[in-house]
XYZ file of C-alpha atoms in Angstrom:
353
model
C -5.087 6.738 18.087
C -3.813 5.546 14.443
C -6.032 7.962 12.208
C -8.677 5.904 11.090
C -7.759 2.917 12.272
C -10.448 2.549 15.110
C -12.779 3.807 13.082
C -12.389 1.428 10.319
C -12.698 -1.269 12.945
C -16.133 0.247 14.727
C -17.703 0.337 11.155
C -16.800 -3.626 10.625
C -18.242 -4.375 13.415
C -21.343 -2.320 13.564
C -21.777 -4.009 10.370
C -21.369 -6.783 11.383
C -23.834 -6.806 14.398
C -26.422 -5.810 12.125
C -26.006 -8.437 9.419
C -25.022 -5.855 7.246
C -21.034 -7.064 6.598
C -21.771 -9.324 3.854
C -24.574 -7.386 2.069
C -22.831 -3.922 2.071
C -18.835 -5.178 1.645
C -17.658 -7.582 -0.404
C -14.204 -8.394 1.607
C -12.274 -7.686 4.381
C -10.910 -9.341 7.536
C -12.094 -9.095 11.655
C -9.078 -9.235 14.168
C -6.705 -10.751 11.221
C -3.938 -11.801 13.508
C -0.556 -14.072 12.581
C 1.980 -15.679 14.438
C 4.927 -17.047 13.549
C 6.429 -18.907 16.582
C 7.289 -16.099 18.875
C 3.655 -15.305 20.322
C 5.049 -12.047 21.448
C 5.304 -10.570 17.891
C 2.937 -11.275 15.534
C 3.646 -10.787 12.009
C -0.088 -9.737 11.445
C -1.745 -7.980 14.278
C -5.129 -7.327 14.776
C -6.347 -6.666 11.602
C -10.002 -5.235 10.712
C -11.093 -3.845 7.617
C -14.214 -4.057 5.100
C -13.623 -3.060 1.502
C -16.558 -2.167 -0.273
C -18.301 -2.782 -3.718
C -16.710 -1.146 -6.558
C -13.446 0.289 -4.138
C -9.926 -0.310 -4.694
C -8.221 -0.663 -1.238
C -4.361 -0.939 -1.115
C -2.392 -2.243 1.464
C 0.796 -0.314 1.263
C 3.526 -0.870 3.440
C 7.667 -1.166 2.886
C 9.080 -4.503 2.830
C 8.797 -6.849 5.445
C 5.996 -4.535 6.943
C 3.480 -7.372 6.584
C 1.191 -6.332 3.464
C 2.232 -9.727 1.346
C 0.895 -11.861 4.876
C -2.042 -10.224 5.418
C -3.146 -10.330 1.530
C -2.391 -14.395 1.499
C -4.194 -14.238 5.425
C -7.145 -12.601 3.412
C -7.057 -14.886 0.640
C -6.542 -18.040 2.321
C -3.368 -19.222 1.095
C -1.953 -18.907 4.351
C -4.461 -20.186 7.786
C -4.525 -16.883 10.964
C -3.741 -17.635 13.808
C -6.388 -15.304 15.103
C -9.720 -13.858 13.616
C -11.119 -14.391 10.224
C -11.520 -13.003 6.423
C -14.444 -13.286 4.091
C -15.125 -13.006 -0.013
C -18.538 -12.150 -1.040
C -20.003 -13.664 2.046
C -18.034 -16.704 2.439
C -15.754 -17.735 5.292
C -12.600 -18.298 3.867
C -10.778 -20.333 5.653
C -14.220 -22.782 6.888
C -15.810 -22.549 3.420
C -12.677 -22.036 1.132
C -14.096 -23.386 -2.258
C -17.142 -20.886 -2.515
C -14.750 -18.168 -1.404
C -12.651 -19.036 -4.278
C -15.212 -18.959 -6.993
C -15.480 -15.248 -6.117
C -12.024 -14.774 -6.577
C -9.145 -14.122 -8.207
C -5.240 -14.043 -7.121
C -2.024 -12.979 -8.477
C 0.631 -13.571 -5.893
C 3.712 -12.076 -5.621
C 6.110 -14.956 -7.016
C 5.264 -16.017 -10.395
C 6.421 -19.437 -9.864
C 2.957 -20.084 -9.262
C 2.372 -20.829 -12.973
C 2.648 -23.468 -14.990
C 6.171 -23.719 -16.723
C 5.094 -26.108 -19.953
C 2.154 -24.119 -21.217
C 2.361 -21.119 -23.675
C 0.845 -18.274 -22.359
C -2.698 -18.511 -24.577
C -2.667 -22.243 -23.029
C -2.677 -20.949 -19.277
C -5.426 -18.553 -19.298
C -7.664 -21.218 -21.689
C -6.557 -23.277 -18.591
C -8.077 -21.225 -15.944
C -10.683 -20.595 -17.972
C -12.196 -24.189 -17.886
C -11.392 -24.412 -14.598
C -13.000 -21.184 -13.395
C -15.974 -23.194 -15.682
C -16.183 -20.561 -18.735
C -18.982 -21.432 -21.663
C -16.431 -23.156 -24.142
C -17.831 -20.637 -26.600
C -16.657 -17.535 -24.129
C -13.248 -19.239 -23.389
C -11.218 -18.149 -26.568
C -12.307 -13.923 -26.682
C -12.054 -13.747 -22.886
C -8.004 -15.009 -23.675
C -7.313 -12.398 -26.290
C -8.956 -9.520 -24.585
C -6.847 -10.541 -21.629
C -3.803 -11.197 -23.794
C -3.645 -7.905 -25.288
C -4.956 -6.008 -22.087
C -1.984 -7.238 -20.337
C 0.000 -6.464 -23.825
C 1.205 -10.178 -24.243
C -0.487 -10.992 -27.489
C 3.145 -10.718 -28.955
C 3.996 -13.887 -26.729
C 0.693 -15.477 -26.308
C 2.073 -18.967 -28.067
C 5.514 -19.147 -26.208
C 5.978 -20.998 -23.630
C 6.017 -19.068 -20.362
C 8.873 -20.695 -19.058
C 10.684 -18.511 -20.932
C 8.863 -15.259 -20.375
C 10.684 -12.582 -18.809
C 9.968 -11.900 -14.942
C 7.770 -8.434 -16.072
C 5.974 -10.743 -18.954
C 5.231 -13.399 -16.046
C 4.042 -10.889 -14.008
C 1.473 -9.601 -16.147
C 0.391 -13.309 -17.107
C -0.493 -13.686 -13.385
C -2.356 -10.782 -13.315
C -4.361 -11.902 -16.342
C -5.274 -14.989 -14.614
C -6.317 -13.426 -11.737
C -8.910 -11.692 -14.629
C -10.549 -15.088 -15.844
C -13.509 -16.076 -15.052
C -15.061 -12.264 -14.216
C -14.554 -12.710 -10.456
C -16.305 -10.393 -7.875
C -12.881 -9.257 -5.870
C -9.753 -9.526 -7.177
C -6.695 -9.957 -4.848
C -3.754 -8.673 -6.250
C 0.361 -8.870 -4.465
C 2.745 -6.066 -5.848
C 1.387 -6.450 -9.446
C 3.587 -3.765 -11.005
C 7.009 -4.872 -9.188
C 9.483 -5.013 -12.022
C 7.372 -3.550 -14.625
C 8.172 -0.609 -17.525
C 6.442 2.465 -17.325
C 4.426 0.954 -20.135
C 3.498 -2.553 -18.857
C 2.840 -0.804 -15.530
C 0.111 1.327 -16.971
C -1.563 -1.299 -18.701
C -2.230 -3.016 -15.027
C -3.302 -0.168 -13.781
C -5.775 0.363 -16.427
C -7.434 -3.141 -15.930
C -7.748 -2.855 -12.320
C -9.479 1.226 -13.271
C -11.552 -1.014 -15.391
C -12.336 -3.822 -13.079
C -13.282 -0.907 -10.448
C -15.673 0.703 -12.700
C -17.113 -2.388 -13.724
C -18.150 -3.023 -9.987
C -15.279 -5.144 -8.627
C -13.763 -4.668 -5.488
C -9.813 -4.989 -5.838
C -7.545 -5.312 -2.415
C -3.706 -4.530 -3.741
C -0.813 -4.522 -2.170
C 2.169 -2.258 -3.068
C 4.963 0.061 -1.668
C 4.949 2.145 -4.368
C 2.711 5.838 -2.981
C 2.711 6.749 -6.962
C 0.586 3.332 -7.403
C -1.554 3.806 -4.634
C -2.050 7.421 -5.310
C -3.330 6.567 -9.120
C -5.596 3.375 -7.752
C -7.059 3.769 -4.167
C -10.509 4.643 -2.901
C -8.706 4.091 0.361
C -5.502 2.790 1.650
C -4.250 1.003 4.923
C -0.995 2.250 5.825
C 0.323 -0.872 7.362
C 4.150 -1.424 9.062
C 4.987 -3.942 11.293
C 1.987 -6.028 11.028
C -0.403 -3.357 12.383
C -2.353 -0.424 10.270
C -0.484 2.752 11.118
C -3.487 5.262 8.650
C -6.691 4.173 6.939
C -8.808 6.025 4.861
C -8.577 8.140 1.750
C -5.591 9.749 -0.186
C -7.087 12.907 0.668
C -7.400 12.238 4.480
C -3.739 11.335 4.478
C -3.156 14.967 2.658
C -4.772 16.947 5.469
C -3.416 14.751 8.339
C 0.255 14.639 7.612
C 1.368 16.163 4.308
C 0.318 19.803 3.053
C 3.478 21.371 4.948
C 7.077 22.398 3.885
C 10.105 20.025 4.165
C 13.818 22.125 4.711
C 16.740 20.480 5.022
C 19.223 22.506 6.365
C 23.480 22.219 6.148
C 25.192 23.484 8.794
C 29.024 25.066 8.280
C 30.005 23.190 11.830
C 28.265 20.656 14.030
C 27.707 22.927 17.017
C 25.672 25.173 14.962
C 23.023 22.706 15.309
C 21.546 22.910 18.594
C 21.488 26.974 18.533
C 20.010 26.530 14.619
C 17.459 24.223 16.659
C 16.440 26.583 19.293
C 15.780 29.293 16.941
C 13.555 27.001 14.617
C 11.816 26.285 17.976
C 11.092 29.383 19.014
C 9.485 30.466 15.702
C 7.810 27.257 14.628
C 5.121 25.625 16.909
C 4.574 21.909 15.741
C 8.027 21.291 13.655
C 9.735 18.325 13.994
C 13.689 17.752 13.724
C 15.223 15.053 12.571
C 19.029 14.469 12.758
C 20.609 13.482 9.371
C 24.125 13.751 10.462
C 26.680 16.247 12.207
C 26.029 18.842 9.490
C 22.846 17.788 7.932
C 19.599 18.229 9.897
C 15.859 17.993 8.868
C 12.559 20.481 9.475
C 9.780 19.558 9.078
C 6.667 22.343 9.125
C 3.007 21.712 9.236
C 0.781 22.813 6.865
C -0.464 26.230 9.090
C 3.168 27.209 8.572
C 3.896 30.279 6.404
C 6.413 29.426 3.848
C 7.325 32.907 3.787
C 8.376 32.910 7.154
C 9.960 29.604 6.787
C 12.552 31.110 3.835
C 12.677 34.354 6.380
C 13.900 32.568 8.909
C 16.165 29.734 7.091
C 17.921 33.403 5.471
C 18.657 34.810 8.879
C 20.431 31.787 9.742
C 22.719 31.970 6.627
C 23.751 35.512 6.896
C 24.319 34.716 10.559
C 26.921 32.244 9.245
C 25.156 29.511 11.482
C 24.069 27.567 7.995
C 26.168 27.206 4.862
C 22.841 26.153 3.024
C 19.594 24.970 2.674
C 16.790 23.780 0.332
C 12.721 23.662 1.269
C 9.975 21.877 -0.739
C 6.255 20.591 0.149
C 6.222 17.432 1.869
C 5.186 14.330 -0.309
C 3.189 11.637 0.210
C 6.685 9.626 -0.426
C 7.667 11.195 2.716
C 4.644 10.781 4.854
C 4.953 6.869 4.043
C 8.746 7.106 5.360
C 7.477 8.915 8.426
C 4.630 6.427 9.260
C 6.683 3.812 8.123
C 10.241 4.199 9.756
C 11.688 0.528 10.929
C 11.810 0.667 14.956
C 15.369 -0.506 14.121
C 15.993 3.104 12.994
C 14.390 5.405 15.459
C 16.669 7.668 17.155
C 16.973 9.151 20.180
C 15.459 12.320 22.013
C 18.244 14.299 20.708
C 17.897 13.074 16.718
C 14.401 13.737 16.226
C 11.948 15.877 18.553
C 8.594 17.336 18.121
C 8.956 21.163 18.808
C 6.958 22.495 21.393
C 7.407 26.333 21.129
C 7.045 28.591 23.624
C-alpha cells in the first residue's frame, strides 16, 4: 500500500462519519476523481485528503502528473467527474459562492488578470469585490504590494509586468480579503531566488496566522521549506502522504553509488557481487557502462566504499562516486513516467542470499 495513502483516506472518512470533517479541517477532497474522455484513465483518480487548520499541504508532483487538475478540481474551477471537495464547510461545486468567500486562488497562468489596470488598481479591485471596509482597502494594497516586493511597479500597468512580476501579483490577490485557505498553483515558477523567498515568507506568515494553504509545486526544495505534509502525487493518483520526515525514514536516509564500468560485461558480475553483500539494494541501468546502487539506510557506508574499492582494484570498475540519497531523488523514484520503466534486467530489487 502507497505509504500513507490509505491512511489519509480512513481519517477523512472517519471524520467524516462523525461530523467532524468540517469542524476539524478546513479543506480537502473525498474520492476526487477526473476524466477526460477515455474513462479508462482518469487524469485525477480517487483522490481523498483533509488539510487541516493552520497546515500547509503541497501537492507535488512532475509535470503532467496531475497536481495543477486536482488543485482547480479542489477549487472549483474545473467540475469532477467523481466525488467532491469542500472550503471551510462548503460544497464547492453545489454551493460555489460561499466556498469562494473563504478563498483565495492564484492559478498557474497569469492571464487570469486584468491587462488595463496598474498593479495598485487590481488588488484595490479585489479588494471591493472580496467587500473590504473602504477605509481597510488602501493599507491592505501596500502591505501586499511590498510583501510581494512590487511597490516599485505598483502604478504600471500590469500588462507590461514581467512573467515573475505577474506571478507575484497573482499571488497577492489570492492575499485580499484575509481568506481562511488559500489555494495556490506553482507560485514560485519563474521566480529569482529573491522574489521566491518573499512568497514563501507570506505563505510562513499566512500559516502562522491560522490559514490553511494547499500548494502545488515540483520543486522538493519548496516543499521541503513549506509543508506540514505533502501528497506525492504522479499520474493522477497519490503515490506518499504525510510528513517530510515520514518520507525521510521511508525512502531516503541511504547511500546513492553510481558506478562506471571499464567494459559492459563487467556489469552483471559487478551486479552479483553487490547482491551478495547488500540485502535490499536496488539497480538501476544507466547505460552499457554506467549503472546505479542504490542502499537503504541500515547499510554501512563503510562497507559500501569497501566493497565499491574491491571492485576497482579488481579492474571490474574504472570508477565510482557515492553520496546520501536526496529527497530530489526519492521524488524521481516515486515519480518515474511508466513511459520510462525498464525492464527486469535495468532495474531490480536485490534479494540477497
Amino acid at each position: 500500500m502507497k505509504d500513507g495513502v490509505q491512511k489519509e483516506r480512513k481519517r477523512v472518512l472517519a471524520l467524516k462519519k462523525t461530523g467532524k470533517l468540517h469542524r476539524e479541517t478546513s479543506v480537502g477532497a473525498i474520492g476526487l476523481t477526473k476524466f477526460y474522455g477515455d474513462k479508462q484513465n482518469p487524469s485525477i483518480n480517487d483522490l481523498s485528503f483533509a488539510v487541516n487548520r493552520a497546515e500547509c499541504f503541497v501537492l507535488v508532483g512532475r509535470d503532467g502528473s496531475g497536481k495543477s487538475t486536482a488543485i482547480r478540481l479542489l477549487v472549483g474551477s474545473l467540475d469532477p467527474t467523481i466525488g467532491t471537495s469542500y472550503v471551510d464547510g462548503f460544497d464547492v461545486n453545489s454551493n460555489p459562492k460561499e466556498a469562494h468567500r473563504c478563498l483565495g486562488y492564484s492559478p498557474q497562468e497569469s492571464d487570469a488578470l486584468p491587462g488595463r489596470l496598474t498593479g495598485r488598481e487590481t488588488l484595490t479591485h479585489y479588494a471591493y469585490l472580496r467587500g473590504l471596509p473602504e477605509s481597510e482597502i488602501r493599507n491592505t494594497v501596500d502591505n501586499l504590494l511590498k510583501d510581494m516586493h512590487l511597490d516599485t511597479y505598483a502604478d504600471k500597468d500590469c500588462s507590461e509586468y514581467a512573467d515573475g512580476d505577474r506571478r507575484k501579483l497573482s499571488m497577492a490577490v489570492a492575499f485580499v480579503g484575509d481568506p481562511t485557505v488559500i489555494s495556490l498553483d506553482e507560485p514560485t515558477r519563474g521566480l529569482d531566488p529573491k522574489s521566491k523567498r518573499a512568497v514563501w515568507d507570506q505563505i510562513s506568515k499566512a500559516v502562522k496566522d491560522g490559514k490553511s494553504v494547499v500548494l502545488a509545486t515540483n520543486n522538493m526544495e519548496e516543499c521541503e521549506a513549506l509543508s506540514n505534509r505533502l501528497g506525492i502525487i504522479d499520474n493522477g493518483q497519490f503515490q506518499f502522504l504525510g510528513s517530510i520526515q515520514q518520507l525521510r525514514r521511508s525512502h531516503g536516509g541511504g547511500y546513492t553509488a553510481e558506478v562506471y564500468l571499464h567494459k559492459s560485461e563487467n556489469g552483471r558480475i559487478v551486479r552479483d557481487q553487490i547482491e551478495r553483500k547488500f540485502i535490499g539494494a536496488v539497480s538501476k541501468y544507466l547505460g552499457d557502462l554506467r549503472h546505479e546502487y542504490q542502499f537503504t539506510p541500515q547499510t554501512k557506508l563503510s562497507e559500501v566504499f569497501q566493497t565499491l574499492n574491491q571492485l576497482h582494484s579488481n579492474a571490474l570498475v574504472k570508477y565510482y562516486s557515492v553520496k546520501q540519497t536526496s529527497l530530489d531523488q526519492v521524488f524521481i523514484d516515486l515519480t518515474q513516467p511508466r513511459s520510462e520503466e525498464v525492464s527486469k534486467n535495468e532495474v531490480r530489487r536485490v534479494k540477497g542470499v
